[in-house]
Coordinates of C-alpha atoms in Angstrom, one line a residue:
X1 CA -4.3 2.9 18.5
X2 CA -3.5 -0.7 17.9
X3 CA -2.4 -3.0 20.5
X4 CA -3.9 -3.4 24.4
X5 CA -1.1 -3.5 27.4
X6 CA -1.1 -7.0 27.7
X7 CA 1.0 -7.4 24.0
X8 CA 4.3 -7.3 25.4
X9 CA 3.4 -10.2 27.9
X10 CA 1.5 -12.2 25.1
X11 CA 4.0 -11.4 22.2
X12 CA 7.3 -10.2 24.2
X13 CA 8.8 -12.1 27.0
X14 CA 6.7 -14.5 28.4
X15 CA 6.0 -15.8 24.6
X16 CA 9.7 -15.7 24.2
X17 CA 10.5 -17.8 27.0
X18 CA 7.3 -20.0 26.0
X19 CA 8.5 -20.7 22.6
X20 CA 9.2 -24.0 20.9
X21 CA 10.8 -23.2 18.0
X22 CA 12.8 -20.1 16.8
X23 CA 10.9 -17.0 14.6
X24 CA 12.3 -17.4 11.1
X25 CA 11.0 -14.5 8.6
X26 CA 11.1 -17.4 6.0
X27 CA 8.0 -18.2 7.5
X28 CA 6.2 -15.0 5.8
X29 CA 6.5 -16.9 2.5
X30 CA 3.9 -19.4 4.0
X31 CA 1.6 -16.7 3.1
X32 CA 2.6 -17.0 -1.0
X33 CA 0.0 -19.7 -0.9
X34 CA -2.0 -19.4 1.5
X35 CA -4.0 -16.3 0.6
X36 CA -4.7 -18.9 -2.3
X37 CA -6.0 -21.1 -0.6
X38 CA -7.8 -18.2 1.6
X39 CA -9.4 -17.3 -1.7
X40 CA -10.3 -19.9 -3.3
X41 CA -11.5 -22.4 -0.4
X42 CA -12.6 -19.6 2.1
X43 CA -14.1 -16.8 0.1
X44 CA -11.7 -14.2 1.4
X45 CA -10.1 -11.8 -0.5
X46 CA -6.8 -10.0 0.3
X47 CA -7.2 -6.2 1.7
X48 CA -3.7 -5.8 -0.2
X49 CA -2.6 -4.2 2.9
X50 CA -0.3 -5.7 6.0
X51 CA 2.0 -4.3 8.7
X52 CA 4.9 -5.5 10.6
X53 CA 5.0 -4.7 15.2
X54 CA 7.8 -3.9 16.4
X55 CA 8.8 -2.7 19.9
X56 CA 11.4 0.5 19.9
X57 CA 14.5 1.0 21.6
X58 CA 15.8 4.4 22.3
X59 CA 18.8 4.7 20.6
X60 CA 20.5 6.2 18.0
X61 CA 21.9 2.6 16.0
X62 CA 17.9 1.2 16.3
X63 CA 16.8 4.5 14.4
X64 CA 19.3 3.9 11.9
X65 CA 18.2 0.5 11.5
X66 CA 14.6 2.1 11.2
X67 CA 15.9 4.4 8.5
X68 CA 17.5 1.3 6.6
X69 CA 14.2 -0.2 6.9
X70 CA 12.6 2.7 5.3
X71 CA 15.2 3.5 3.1
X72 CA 15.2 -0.3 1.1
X73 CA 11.5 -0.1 1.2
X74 CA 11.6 3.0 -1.0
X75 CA 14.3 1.3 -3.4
X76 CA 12.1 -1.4 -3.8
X77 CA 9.0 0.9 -4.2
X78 CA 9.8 1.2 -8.1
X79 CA 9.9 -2.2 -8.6
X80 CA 7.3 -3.8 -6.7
X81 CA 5.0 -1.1 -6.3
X82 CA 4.7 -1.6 -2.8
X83 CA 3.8 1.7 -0.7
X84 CA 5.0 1.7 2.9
X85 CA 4.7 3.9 6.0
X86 CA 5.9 4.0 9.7
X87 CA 4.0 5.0 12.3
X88 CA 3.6 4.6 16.4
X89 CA 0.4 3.5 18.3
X90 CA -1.4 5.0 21.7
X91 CA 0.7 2.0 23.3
X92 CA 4.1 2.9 21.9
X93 CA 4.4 0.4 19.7
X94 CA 6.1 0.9 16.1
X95 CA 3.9 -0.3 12.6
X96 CA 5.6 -0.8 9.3
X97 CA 2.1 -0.7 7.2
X98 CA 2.8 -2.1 3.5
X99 CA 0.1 -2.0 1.0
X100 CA 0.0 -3.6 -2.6
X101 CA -2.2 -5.1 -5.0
X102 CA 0.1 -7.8 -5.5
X103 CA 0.0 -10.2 -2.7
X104 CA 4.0 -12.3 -3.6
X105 CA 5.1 -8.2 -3.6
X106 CA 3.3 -7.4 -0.2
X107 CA 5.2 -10.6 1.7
X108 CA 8.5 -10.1 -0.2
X109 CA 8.3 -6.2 1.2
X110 CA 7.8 -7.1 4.5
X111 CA 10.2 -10.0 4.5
X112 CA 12.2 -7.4 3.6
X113 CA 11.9 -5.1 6.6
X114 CA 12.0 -7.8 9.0
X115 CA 15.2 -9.4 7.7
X116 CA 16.9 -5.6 8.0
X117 CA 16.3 -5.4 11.7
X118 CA 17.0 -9.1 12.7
X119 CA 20.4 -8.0 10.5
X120 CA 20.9 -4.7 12.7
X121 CA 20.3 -7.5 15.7
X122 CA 17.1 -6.5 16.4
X123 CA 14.9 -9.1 15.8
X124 CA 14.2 -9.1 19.3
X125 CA 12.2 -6.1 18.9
X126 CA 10.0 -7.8 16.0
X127 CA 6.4 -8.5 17.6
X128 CA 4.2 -9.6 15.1
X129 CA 3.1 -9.5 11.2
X130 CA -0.2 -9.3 10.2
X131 CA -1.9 -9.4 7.1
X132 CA -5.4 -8.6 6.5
X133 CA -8.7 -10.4 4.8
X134 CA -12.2 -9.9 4.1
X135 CA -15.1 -11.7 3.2
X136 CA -18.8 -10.8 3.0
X137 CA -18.9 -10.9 6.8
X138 CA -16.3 -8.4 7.4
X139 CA -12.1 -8.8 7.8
X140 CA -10.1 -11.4 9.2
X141 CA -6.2 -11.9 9.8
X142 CA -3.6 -13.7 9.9
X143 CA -0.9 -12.6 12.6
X144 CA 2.7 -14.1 12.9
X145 CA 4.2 -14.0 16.3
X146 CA 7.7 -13.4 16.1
X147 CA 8.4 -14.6 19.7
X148 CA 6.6 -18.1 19.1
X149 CA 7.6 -18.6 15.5
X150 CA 4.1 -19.3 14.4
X151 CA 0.7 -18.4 12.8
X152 CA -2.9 -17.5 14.6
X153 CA -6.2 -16.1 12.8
X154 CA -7.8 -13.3 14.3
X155 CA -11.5 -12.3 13.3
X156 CA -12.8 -9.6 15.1
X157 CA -16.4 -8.6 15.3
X158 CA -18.1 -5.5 16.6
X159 CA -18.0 -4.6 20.2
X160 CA -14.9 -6.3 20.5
X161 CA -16.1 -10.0 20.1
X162 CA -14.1 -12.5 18.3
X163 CA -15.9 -15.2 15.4
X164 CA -14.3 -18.1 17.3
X165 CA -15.6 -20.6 14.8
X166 CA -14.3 -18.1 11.6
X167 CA -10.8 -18.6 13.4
X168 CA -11.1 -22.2 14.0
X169 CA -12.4 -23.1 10.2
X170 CA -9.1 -20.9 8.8
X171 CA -6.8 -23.4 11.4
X172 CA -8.1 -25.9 10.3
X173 CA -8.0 -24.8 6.2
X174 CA -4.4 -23.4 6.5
X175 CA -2.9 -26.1 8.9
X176 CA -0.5 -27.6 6.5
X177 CA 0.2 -24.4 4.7
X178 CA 1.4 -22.2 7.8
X179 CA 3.3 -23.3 11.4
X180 CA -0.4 -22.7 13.1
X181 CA 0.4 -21.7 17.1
X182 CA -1.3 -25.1 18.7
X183 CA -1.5 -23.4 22.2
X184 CA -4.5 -20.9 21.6
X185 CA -3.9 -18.8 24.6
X186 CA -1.7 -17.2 22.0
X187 CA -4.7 -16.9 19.4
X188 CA -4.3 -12.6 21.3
X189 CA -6.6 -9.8 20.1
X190 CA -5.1 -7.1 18.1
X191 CA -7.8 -4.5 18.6
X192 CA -7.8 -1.7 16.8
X193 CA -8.6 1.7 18.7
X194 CA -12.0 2.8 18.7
X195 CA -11.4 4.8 16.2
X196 CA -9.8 2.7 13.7
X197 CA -10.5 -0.7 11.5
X198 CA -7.1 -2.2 11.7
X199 CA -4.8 -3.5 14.4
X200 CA -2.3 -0.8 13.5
X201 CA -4.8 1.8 13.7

């Protein structure tokens, strides 16, 4: 489920030694107005739902930071409302999949998660956020790649076929409000599995 084998080239190492400015999870607050502007200039409409990527380690300090990650998402459950869950891909990559009706609650919850594991000094782990839209012609989403530091929009269409021009009409709406990736051989795919809608299913 989730991500092809080429991820780790696109989003891990080779992006890292590609990048041009440093991943800051500040950056995630871009989103506060941006799935305004997705709304009210585009026609989109937030799926209330996003994940964060991350790459494991096998070790017993990165499960506890795993556990801390969990364990303040629940505290803030109460408060925020935001529901949370972790699971693993066919690939072996790791999904923290937030969901909430309240868009400023979705991004503070996943700031949240991603802040704990670049604390445990393991935000070199972090791979990508990715929030999720729809319009009338079917989803669309906004990735952030950790290793670059910036934004890319993803549309997928059946048969694995990508709405180049959807993509290049959200750039070009959100360039101001996000740090959009320039370099669009980092514009990857996050195909879900056959079975499944989502990148992180």
């Amino acid at each position: 489920m989730g991500l092809l084998d080429g991820l780790r080239a696109i989003l891990g190492s080779r992006a890292e030694a590609d990048a041009g400015r440093d991943a800051d999870p500040d950056d995630l607050f871009g989103m506060s107005t941006a799935y305004l502007t997705m709304q009210a200039d585009l026609g989109y409409e937030s799926l209330d739902v996003g994940a964060l990527c991350f790459s494991g380690v096998d070790s017993t300090d990165f499960r506890d930071a795993v556990d801390e990650v969990e364990a303040i998402l629940e505290a803030g459950q109460e408060e925020t409302g935001t529901d949370f869950s972790v699971t693993s891909d066919d690939h072996g990559y790791h999904w923290v999949i937030l969901a909430d009706d309240d868009p400023e609650d979705l991004i503070t919850s996943m700031h949240f998660a991603a802040d704990t594991f670049i604390e445990h000094g393991y935000g070199s782990r972090l791979l990508a956020a990715v929030f999720a839209y729809e319009n009338r012609d079917g989803e669309a989403y906004w990735i952030y790649s950790f290793r670059r530091g910036r934004f890319y929009p993803f549309v997928p269409r059946s048969g694995r076929e990508r709405d180049s021009s959807a993509e290049f009409t959200l750039e070009s709406a959100l360039d101001g409000e996000l740090e959009i990736e320039r370099e669009k051989e980092y514009w990857y795919p996050l195909w879900p599995s056959e079975r499944g809608t989502h990148p992180w299913e």
